[in-house]
């Protein structure tokens, strides 16, 4: 029997009520998990095509490039409030207009490397959501040069920041996310296609503002729903590159990537059961009654999915072994994971909402939120694997990496997705090491490298910062992470 419209409506309400108010990653969890759940119950439109729209493929389509003279100097940050002494790299932040007619502008934060920045590659980092901030999560909580302290006002150095090995841009995209905005309310009804186009226009204008990076090797990285953002933006660049507007794209790297709905659905079911998060009964029922290819959801499938969601309980779905942030208690290193403060997102939100901070980074005075501002996500391909195959064929370096204790987009899902590509294995599975212990495992395929990061959840640069830096350094150098014999 098919699920009724009323039943599906009640399920939406159920998902909206199932929140984790004590989790420091509640907002991001709700965005990605609810997105996946809605797709499981076919409450989102399906798009089986990869990003191959007229706007991208039409060579006659025009993009906006505005005057950028003097804006690089205007965007330079003299110092962030509360930053420690001895900061020896340049920082910039500001807005890049991508649509002057609608008044649409994207906010960025850029950090140069303190070590030979003139020879280091340029890296763009994108967080997912869809609709979550690369400034608040990526820059301030994961791979950026600073971490916000528990006083909400001061910063400490992140010794494993990615600007040790690259010059890094953090882009808040699309408009409505973080400090990015539009003067046209309809722009907040957006989706994959518009996000890719705007990010492309942002890059062209940013490179005009920072012309010294025009010929620099360029890489796109990100995590989660950036599994859509990254390959779609890369495809747009490859499709639109001309002698006049050429971005020197060399490769992409995505962590715990949402790239294929079916493999995420089946991979998370298998991961939940194999990690003792759900019962045998629920797992067998899901396997028997849930056909995620079907546009109709049966009542038995709904029953066992609801049962499995109720069984898992409250924990950090992004890292199944990490502690939660409780409002009634303060951070205690004794109960955290490897000294990781589970309340750090709260500190970031307070810091970025400080008026002095907003002035220092040249942001419009506003209430900053880690996720939100998007009214509706209008398009999302069922799979971007066709796009990834296109990028592999174009000769780009393609890496997928996965923290192995993430339940939202687990390592099993990434492995299943790669298997559907039917790529021949050219480098056998092996461990890689850092600091004299296994940092993860790596396997090479023709045109693609897959690596795990041991002990990390969904946000690899946050959970395993040293291992993440080792991994991304290897990616940028076009070599595999070090073997345990080398290390």
mmCIF file with all atom_site columns, C-alpha atoms in Angstrom, residues 29-178:
data_model
loop_
_atom_site.group_PDB
_atom_site.id
_atom_site.type_symbol
_atom_site.label_atom_id
_atom_site.label_alt_id
_atom_site.label_comp_id
_atom_site.label_asym_id
_atom_site.label_entity_id
_atom_site.label_seq_id
_atom_site.pdbx_PDB_ins_code
_atom_site.Cartn_x
_atom_site.Cartn_y
_atom_site.Cartn_z
_atom_site.occupancy
_atom_site.B_iso_or_equiv
_atom_site.pdbx_formal_charge
_atom_site.auth_seq_id
_atom_site.auth_comp_id
_atom_site.auth_asym_id
_atom_site.auth_atom_id
_atom_site.pdbx_PDB_model_num
ATOM 1   C CA . UNK A 1 29  ? 23.119 17.666 11.190  1.00 0.00 ? 29  UNK A CA 1
ATOM 2   C CA . UNK A 1 30  ? 19.545 18.823 10.721  1.00 0.00 ? 30  UNK A CA 1
ATOM 3   C CA . UNK A 1 31  ? 20.280 20.271 7.295   1.00 0.00 ? 31  UNK A CA 1
ATOM 4   C CA . UNK A 1 32  ? 22.053 17.251 5.799   1.00 0.00 ? 32  UNK A CA 1
ATOM 5   C CA . UNK A 1 33  ? 20.120 14.511 7.587   1.00 0.00 ? 33  UNK A CA 1
ATOM 6   C CA . UNK A 1 34  ? 16.729 16.087 6.880   1.00 0.00 ? 34  UNK A CA 1
ATOM 7   C CA . UNK A 1 35  ? 17.734 16.547 3.249   1.00 0.00 ? 35  UNK A CA 1
ATOM 8   C CA . UNK A 1 36  ? 18.609 12.855 2.943   1.00 0.00 ? 36  UNK A CA 1
ATOM 9   C CA . UNK A 1 37  ? 15.508 11.761 4.865   1.00 0.00 ? 37  UNK A CA 1
ATOM 10  C CA . UNK A 1 38  ? 13.253 13.880 2.684   1.00 0.00 ? 38  UNK A CA 1
ATOM 11  C CA . UNK A 1 39  ? 14.753 12.259 -0.367  1.00 0.00 ? 39  UNK A CA 1
ATOM 12  C CA . UNK A 1 40  ? 14.227 8.801  1.120   1.00 0.00 ? 40  UNK A CA 1
ATOM 13  C CA . UNK A 1 41  ? 10.543 9.555  1.423   1.00 0.00 ? 41  UNK A CA 1
ATOM 14  C CA . UNK A 1 42  ? 10.510 11.191 -1.997  1.00 0.00 ? 42  UNK A CA 1
ATOM 15  C CA . UNK A 1 43  ? 9.529  14.580 -0.592  1.00 0.00 ? 43  UNK A CA 1
ATOM 16  C CA . UNK A 1 44  ? 12.116 16.281 -2.798  1.00 0.00 ? 44  UNK A CA 1
ATOM 17  C CA . UNK A 1 45  ? 12.023 16.491 -6.603  1.00 0.00 ? 45  UNK A CA 1
ATOM 18  C CA . UNK A 1 46  ? 14.295 14.004 -8.346  1.00 0.00 ? 46  UNK A CA 1
ATOM 19  C CA . UNK A 1 47  ? 16.796 14.960 -11.005 1.00 0.00 ? 47  UNK A CA 1
ATOM 20  C CA . UNK A 1 48  ? 18.496 12.031 -12.681 1.00 0.00 ? 48  UNK A CA 1
ATOM 21  C CA . UNK A 1 49  ? 20.630 14.173 -14.942 1.00 0.00 ? 49  UNK A CA 1
ATOM 22  C CA . UNK A 1 50  ? 24.057 15.531 -14.034 1.00 0.00 ? 50  UNK A CA 1
ATOM 23  C CA . UNK A 1 51  ? 24.691 19.246 -14.217 1.00 0.00 ? 51  UNK A CA 1
ATOM 24  C CA . UNK A 1 52  ? 24.544 19.810 -17.939 1.00 0.00 ? 52  UNK A CA 1
ATOM 25  C CA . UNK A 1 53  ? 22.378 22.857 -18.342 1.00 0.00 ? 53  UNK A CA 1
ATOM 26  C CA . UNK A 1 54  ? 22.125 25.312 -21.204 1.00 0.00 ? 54  UNK A CA 1
ATOM 27  C CA . UNK A 1 55  ? 23.618 28.075 -19.094 1.00 0.00 ? 55  UNK A CA 1
ATOM 28  C CA . UNK A 1 56  ? 26.818 26.032 -18.715 1.00 0.00 ? 56  UNK A CA 1
ATOM 29  C CA . UNK A 1 57  ? 26.995 24.458 -22.149 1.00 0.00 ? 57  UNK A CA 1
ATOM 30  C CA . UNK A 1 58  ? 26.117 27.562 -24.166 1.00 0.00 ? 58  UNK A CA 1
ATOM 31  C CA . UNK A 1 59  ? 29.428 29.261 -25.061 1.00 0.00 ? 59  UNK A CA 1
ATOM 32  C CA . UNK A 1 60  ? 27.533 32.446 -25.920 1.00 0.00 ? 60  UNK A CA 1
ATOM 33  C CA . UNK A 1 61  ? 26.163 32.871 -22.392 1.00 0.00 ? 61  UNK A CA 1
ATOM 34  C CA . UNK A 1 62  ? 27.617 35.929 -20.719 1.00 0.00 ? 62  UNK A CA 1
ATOM 35  C CA . UNK A 1 63  ? 28.993 36.226 -17.214 1.00 0.00 ? 63  UNK A CA 1
ATOM 36  C CA . UNK A 1 64  ? 29.357 39.380 -15.185 1.00 0.00 ? 64  UNK A CA 1
ATOM 37  C CA . UNK A 1 65  ? 32.879 40.669 -14.543 1.00 0.00 ? 65  UNK A CA 1
ATOM 38  C CA . UNK A 1 66  ? 32.980 43.982 -12.724 1.00 0.00 ? 66  UNK A CA 1
ATOM 39  C CA . UNK A 1 67  ? 35.765 46.481 -12.033 1.00 0.00 ? 67  UNK A CA 1
ATOM 40  C CA . UNK A 1 68  ? 38.031 45.296 -9.217  1.00 0.00 ? 68  UNK A CA 1
ATOM 41  C CA . UNK A 1 69  ? 40.658 48.034 -8.995  1.00 0.00 ? 69  UNK A CA 1
ATOM 42  C CA . UNK A 1 70  ? 41.680 48.793 -5.422  1.00 0.00 ? 70  UNK A CA 1
ATOM 43  C CA . UNK A 1 71  ? 39.356 46.221 -3.876  1.00 0.00 ? 71  UNK A CA 1
ATOM 44  C CA . UNK A 1 72  ? 42.120 43.801 -2.875  1.00 0.00 ? 72  UNK A CA 1
ATOM 45  C CA . UNK A 1 73  ? 43.717 46.458 -0.692  1.00 0.00 ? 73  UNK A CA 1
ATOM 46  C CA . UNK A 1 74  ? 40.317 47.454 0.701   1.00 0.00 ? 74  UNK A CA 1
ATOM 47  C CA . UNK A 1 75  ? 39.603 43.833 1.661   1.00 0.00 ? 75  UNK A CA 1
ATOM 48  C CA . UNK A 1 76  ? 42.817 43.350 3.599   1.00 0.00 ? 76  UNK A CA 1
ATOM 49  C CA . UNK A 1 77  ? 42.274 42.585 7.287   1.00 0.00 ? 77  UNK A CA 1
ATOM 50  C CA . UNK A 1 78  ? 44.678 44.438 9.558   1.00 0.00 ? 78  UNK A CA 1
ATOM 51  C CA . UNK A 1 79  ? 44.001 41.985 12.382  1.00 0.00 ? 79  UNK A CA 1
ATOM 52  C CA . UNK A 1 80  ? 41.118 39.875 13.610  1.00 0.00 ? 80  UNK A CA 1
ATOM 53  C CA . UNK A 1 81  ? 39.844 40.808 17.072  1.00 0.00 ? 81  UNK A CA 1
ATOM 54  C CA . UNK A 1 82  ? 41.436 38.530 19.629  1.00 0.00 ? 82  UNK A CA 1
ATOM 55  C CA . UNK A 1 83  ? 43.990 36.983 17.296  1.00 0.00 ? 83  UNK A CA 1
ATOM 56  C CA . UNK A 1 84  ? 47.237 35.858 18.968  1.00 0.00 ? 84  UNK A CA 1
ATOM 57  C CA . UNK A 1 85  ? 50.532 37.637 18.481  1.00 0.00 ? 85  UNK A CA 1
ATOM 58  C CA . UNK A 1 86  ? 52.942 36.579 15.782  1.00 0.00 ? 86  UNK A CA 1
ATOM 59  C CA . UNK A 1 87  ? 50.489 36.106 12.895  1.00 0.00 ? 87  UNK A CA 1
ATOM 60  C CA . UNK A 1 88  ? 52.725 36.131 9.821   1.00 0.00 ? 88  UNK A CA 1
ATOM 61  C CA . UNK A 1 89  ? 50.337 35.785 6.880   1.00 0.00 ? 89  UNK A CA 1
ATOM 62  C CA . UNK A 1 90  ? 47.944 38.079 5.028   1.00 0.00 ? 90  UNK A CA 1
ATOM 63  C CA . UNK A 1 91  ? 44.177 37.839 5.500   1.00 0.00 ? 91  UNK A CA 1
ATOM 64  C CA . UNK A 1 92  ? 41.444 39.312 3.333   1.00 0.00 ? 92  UNK A CA 1
ATOM 65  C CA . UNK A 1 93  ? 37.661 39.332 3.485   1.00 0.00 ? 93  UNK A CA 1
ATOM 66  C CA . UNK A 1 94  ? 34.811 41.033 1.703   1.00 0.00 ? 94  UNK A CA 1
ATOM 67  C CA . UNK A 1 95  ? 32.097 40.796 -0.913  1.00 0.00 ? 95  UNK A CA 1
ATOM 68  C CA . UNK A 1 96  ? 32.265 39.935 -4.594  1.00 0.00 ? 96  UNK A CA 1
ATOM 69  C CA . UNK A 1 97  ? 29.242 40.961 -6.653  1.00 0.00 ? 97  UNK A CA 1
ATOM 70  C CA . UNK A 1 98  ? 27.971 38.180 -8.914  1.00 0.00 ? 98  UNK A CA 1
ATOM 71  C CA . UNK A 1 99  ? 24.754 39.823 -10.116 1.00 0.00 ? 99  UNK A CA 1
ATOM 72  C CA . UNK A 1 100 ? 24.598 43.645 -9.995  1.00 0.00 ? 100 UNK A CA 1
ATOM 73  C CA . UNK A 1 101 ? 21.030 43.744 -11.331 1.00 0.00 ? 101 UNK A CA 1
ATOM 74  C CA . UNK A 1 102 ? 19.639 41.693 -8.423  1.00 0.00 ? 102 UNK A CA 1
ATOM 75  C CA . UNK A 1 103 ? 22.197 43.003 -5.933  1.00 0.00 ? 103 UNK A CA 1
ATOM 76  C CA . UNK A 1 104 ? 23.610 39.542 -5.253  1.00 0.00 ? 104 UNK A CA 1
ATOM 77  C CA . UNK A 1 105 ? 27.034 39.324 -3.583  1.00 0.00 ? 105 UNK A CA 1
ATOM 78  C CA . UNK A 1 106 ? 29.011 36.453 -2.068  1.00 0.00 ? 106 UNK A CA 1
ATOM 79  C CA . UNK A 1 107 ? 31.222 36.811 0.998   1.00 0.00 ? 107 UNK A CA 1
ATOM 80  C CA . UNK A 1 108 ? 34.705 35.303 1.166   1.00 0.00 ? 108 UNK A CA 1
ATOM 81  C CA . UNK A 1 109 ? 37.567 34.972 3.638   1.00 0.00 ? 109 UNK A CA 1
ATOM 82  C CA . UNK A 1 110 ? 41.035 34.409 2.188   1.00 0.00 ? 110 UNK A CA 1
ATOM 83  C CA . UNK A 1 111 ? 44.247 33.467 3.962   1.00 0.00 ? 111 UNK A CA 1
ATOM 84  C CA . UNK A 1 112 ? 47.622 33.327 2.314   1.00 0.00 ? 112 UNK A CA 1
ATOM 85  C CA . UNK A 1 113 ? 50.260 30.856 3.338   1.00 0.00 ? 113 UNK A CA 1
ATOM 86  C CA . UNK A 1 114 ? 52.936 32.090 5.754   1.00 0.00 ? 114 UNK A CA 1
ATOM 87  C CA . UNK A 1 115 ? 55.428 29.962 3.839   1.00 0.00 ? 115 UNK A CA 1
ATOM 88  C CA . UNK A 1 116 ? 56.341 31.032 0.292   1.00 0.00 ? 116 UNK A CA 1
ATOM 89  C CA . UNK A 1 117 ? 52.803 32.075 -0.571  1.00 0.00 ? 117 UNK A CA 1
ATOM 90  C CA . UNK A 1 118 ? 53.895 33.234 -4.032  1.00 0.00 ? 118 UNK A CA 1
ATOM 91  C CA . UNK A 1 119 ? 54.611 29.637 -5.052  1.00 0.00 ? 119 UNK A CA 1
ATOM 92  C CA . UNK A 1 120 ? 51.848 27.839 -3.182  1.00 0.00 ? 120 UNK A CA 1
ATOM 93  C CA . UNK A 1 121 ? 48.683 26.697 -5.010  1.00 0.00 ? 121 UNK A CA 1
ATOM 94  C CA . UNK A 1 122 ? 45.284 28.331 -4.601  1.00 0.00 ? 122 UNK A CA 1
ATOM 95  C CA . UNK A 1 123 ? 42.574 26.248 -2.901  1.00 0.00 ? 123 UNK A CA 1
ATOM 96  C CA . UNK A 1 124 ? 38.848 26.979 -2.645  1.00 0.00 ? 124 UNK A CA 1
ATOM 97  C CA . UNK A 1 125 ? 36.988 25.362 0.280   1.00 0.00 ? 125 UNK A CA 1
ATOM 98  C CA . UNK A 1 126 ? 33.205 24.837 0.242   1.00 0.00 ? 126 UNK A CA 1
ATOM 99  C CA . UNK A 1 127 ? 31.023 23.528 3.061   1.00 0.00 ? 127 UNK A CA 1
ATOM 100 C CA . UNK A 1 128 ? 27.747 21.826 2.275   1.00 0.00 ? 128 UNK A CA 1
ATOM 101 C CA . UNK A 1 129 ? 24.340 21.829 3.883   1.00 0.00 ? 129 UNK A CA 1
ATOM 102 C CA . UNK A 1 130 ? 22.994 22.741 1.415   1.00 0.00 ? 130 UNK A CA 1
ATOM 103 C CA . UNK A 1 131 ? 23.110 26.194 2.920   1.00 0.00 ? 131 UNK A CA 1
ATOM 104 C CA . UNK A 1 132 ? 25.898 26.055 5.525   1.00 0.00 ? 132 UNK A CA 1
ATOM 105 C CA . UNK A 1 133 ? 28.778 28.465 5.956   1.00 0.00 ? 133 UNK A CA 1
ATOM 106 C CA . UNK A 1 134 ? 32.336 27.795 4.837   1.00 0.00 ? 134 UNK A CA 1
ATOM 107 C CA . UNK A 1 135 ? 33.460 30.666 7.062   1.00 0.00 ? 135 UNK A CA 1
ATOM 108 C CA . UNK A 1 136 ? 31.883 29.417 10.274  1.00 0.00 ? 136 UNK A CA 1
ATOM 109 C CA . UNK A 1 137 ? 32.554 25.712 9.786   1.00 0.00 ? 137 UNK A CA 1
ATOM 110 C CA . UNK A 1 138 ? 35.478 25.388 7.386   1.00 0.00 ? 138 UNK A CA 1
ATOM 111 C CA . UNK A 1 139 ? 37.523 28.445 8.332   1.00 0.00 ? 139 UNK A CA 1
ATOM 112 C CA . UNK A 1 140 ? 36.761 28.819 12.041  1.00 0.00 ? 140 UNK A CA 1
ATOM 113 C CA . UNK A 1 141 ? 36.104 25.207 12.997  1.00 0.00 ? 141 UNK A CA 1
ATOM 114 C CA . UNK A 1 142 ? 38.063 22.961 10.665  1.00 0.00 ? 142 UNK A CA 1
ATOM 115 C CA . UNK A 1 143 ? 40.975 23.845 8.396   1.00 0.00 ? 143 UNK A CA 1
ATOM 116 C CA . UNK A 1 144 ? 41.392 27.594 8.892   1.00 0.00 ? 144 UNK A CA 1
ATOM 117 C CA . UNK A 1 145 ? 44.337 29.221 10.678  1.00 0.00 ? 145 UNK A CA 1
ATOM 118 C CA . UNK A 1 146 ? 42.417 30.012 13.880  1.00 0.00 ? 146 UNK A CA 1
ATOM 119 C CA . UNK A 1 147 ? 40.060 28.372 16.350  1.00 0.00 ? 147 UNK A CA 1
ATOM 120 C CA . UNK A 1 148 ? 37.715 30.431 18.527  1.00 0.00 ? 148 UNK A CA 1
ATOM 121 C CA . UNK A 1 149 ? 38.345 29.999 22.259  1.00 0.00 ? 149 UNK A CA 1
ATOM 122 C CA . UNK A 1 150 ? 35.611 29.299 24.811  1.00 0.00 ? 150 UNK A CA 1
ATOM 123 C CA . UNK A 1 151 ? 35.534 32.969 25.870  1.00 0.00 ? 151 UNK A CA 1
ATOM 124 C CA . UNK A 1 152 ? 33.939 33.711 22.446  1.00 0.00 ? 152 UNK A CA 1
ATOM 125 C CA . UNK A 1 153 ? 36.377 36.604 21.981  1.00 0.00 ? 153 UNK A CA 1
ATOM 126 C CA . UNK A 1 154 ? 39.931 35.326 21.477  1.00 0.00 ? 154 UNK A CA 1
ATOM 127 C CA . UNK A 1 155 ? 41.516 33.083 18.884  1.00 0.00 ? 155 UNK A CA 1
ATOM 128 C CA . UNK A 1 156 ? 44.197 30.417 19.035  1.00 0.00 ? 156 UNK A CA 1
ATOM 129 C CA . UNK A 1 157 ? 46.428 29.156 16.249  1.00 0.00 ? 157 UNK A CA 1
ATOM 130 C CA . UNK A 1 158 ? 45.490 25.944 14.463  1.00 0.00 ? 158 UNK A CA 1
ATOM 131 C CA . UNK A 1 159 ? 48.879 24.263 13.887  1.00 0.00 ? 159 UNK A CA 1
ATOM 132 C CA . UNK A 1 160 ? 47.376 22.007 11.200  1.00 0.00 ? 160 UNK A CA 1
ATOM 133 C CA . UNK A 1 161 ? 45.720 24.736 9.139   1.00 0.00 ? 161 UNK A CA 1
ATOM 134 C CA . UNK A 1 162 ? 45.682 24.118 5.408   1.00 0.00 ? 162 UNK A CA 1
ATOM 135 C CA . UNK A 1 163 ? 47.288 27.474 4.688   1.00 0.00 ? 163 UNK A CA 1
ATOM 136 C CA . UNK A 1 164 ? 50.503 25.773 5.778   1.00 0.00 ? 164 UNK A CA 1
ATOM 137 C CA . UNK A 1 165 ? 50.509 24.198 2.312   1.00 0.00 ? 165 UNK A CA 1
ATOM 138 C CA . UNK A 1 166 ? 48.233 26.451 0.211   1.00 0.00 ? 166 UNK A CA 1
ATOM 139 C CA . UNK A 1 167 ? 46.547 29.831 -0.105  1.00 0.00 ? 167 UNK A CA 1
ATOM 140 C CA . UNK A 1 168 ? 42.935 29.154 0.863   1.00 0.00 ? 168 UNK A CA 1
ATOM 141 C CA . UNK A 1 169 ? 39.631 30.860 -0.030  1.00 0.00 ? 169 UNK A CA 1
ATOM 142 C CA . UNK A 1 170 ? 36.548 30.147 2.075   1.00 0.00 ? 170 UNK A CA 1
ATOM 143 C CA . UNK A 1 171 ? 33.377 31.056 0.174   1.00 0.00 ? 171 UNK A CA 1
ATOM 144 C CA . UNK A 1 172 ? 29.939 31.492 1.736   1.00 0.00 ? 172 UNK A CA 1
ATOM 145 C CA . UNK A 1 173 ? 27.678 30.253 -1.035  1.00 0.00 ? 173 UNK A CA 1
ATOM 146 C CA . UNK A 1 174 ? 24.968 30.570 -2.259  1.00 0.00 ? 174 UNK A CA 1
ATOM 147 C CA . UNK A 1 175 ? 23.498 33.990 -1.442  1.00 0.00 ? 175 UNK A CA 1
ATOM 148 C CA . UNK A 1 176 ? 21.632 33.781 1.852   1.00 0.00 ? 176 UNK A CA 1
ATOM 149 C CA . UNK A 1 177 ? 24.339 31.726 3.551   1.00 0.00 ? 177 UNK A CA 1
ATOM 150 C CA . UNK A 1 178 ? 26.306 33.479 6.290   1.00 0.00 ? 178 UNK A CA 1
#
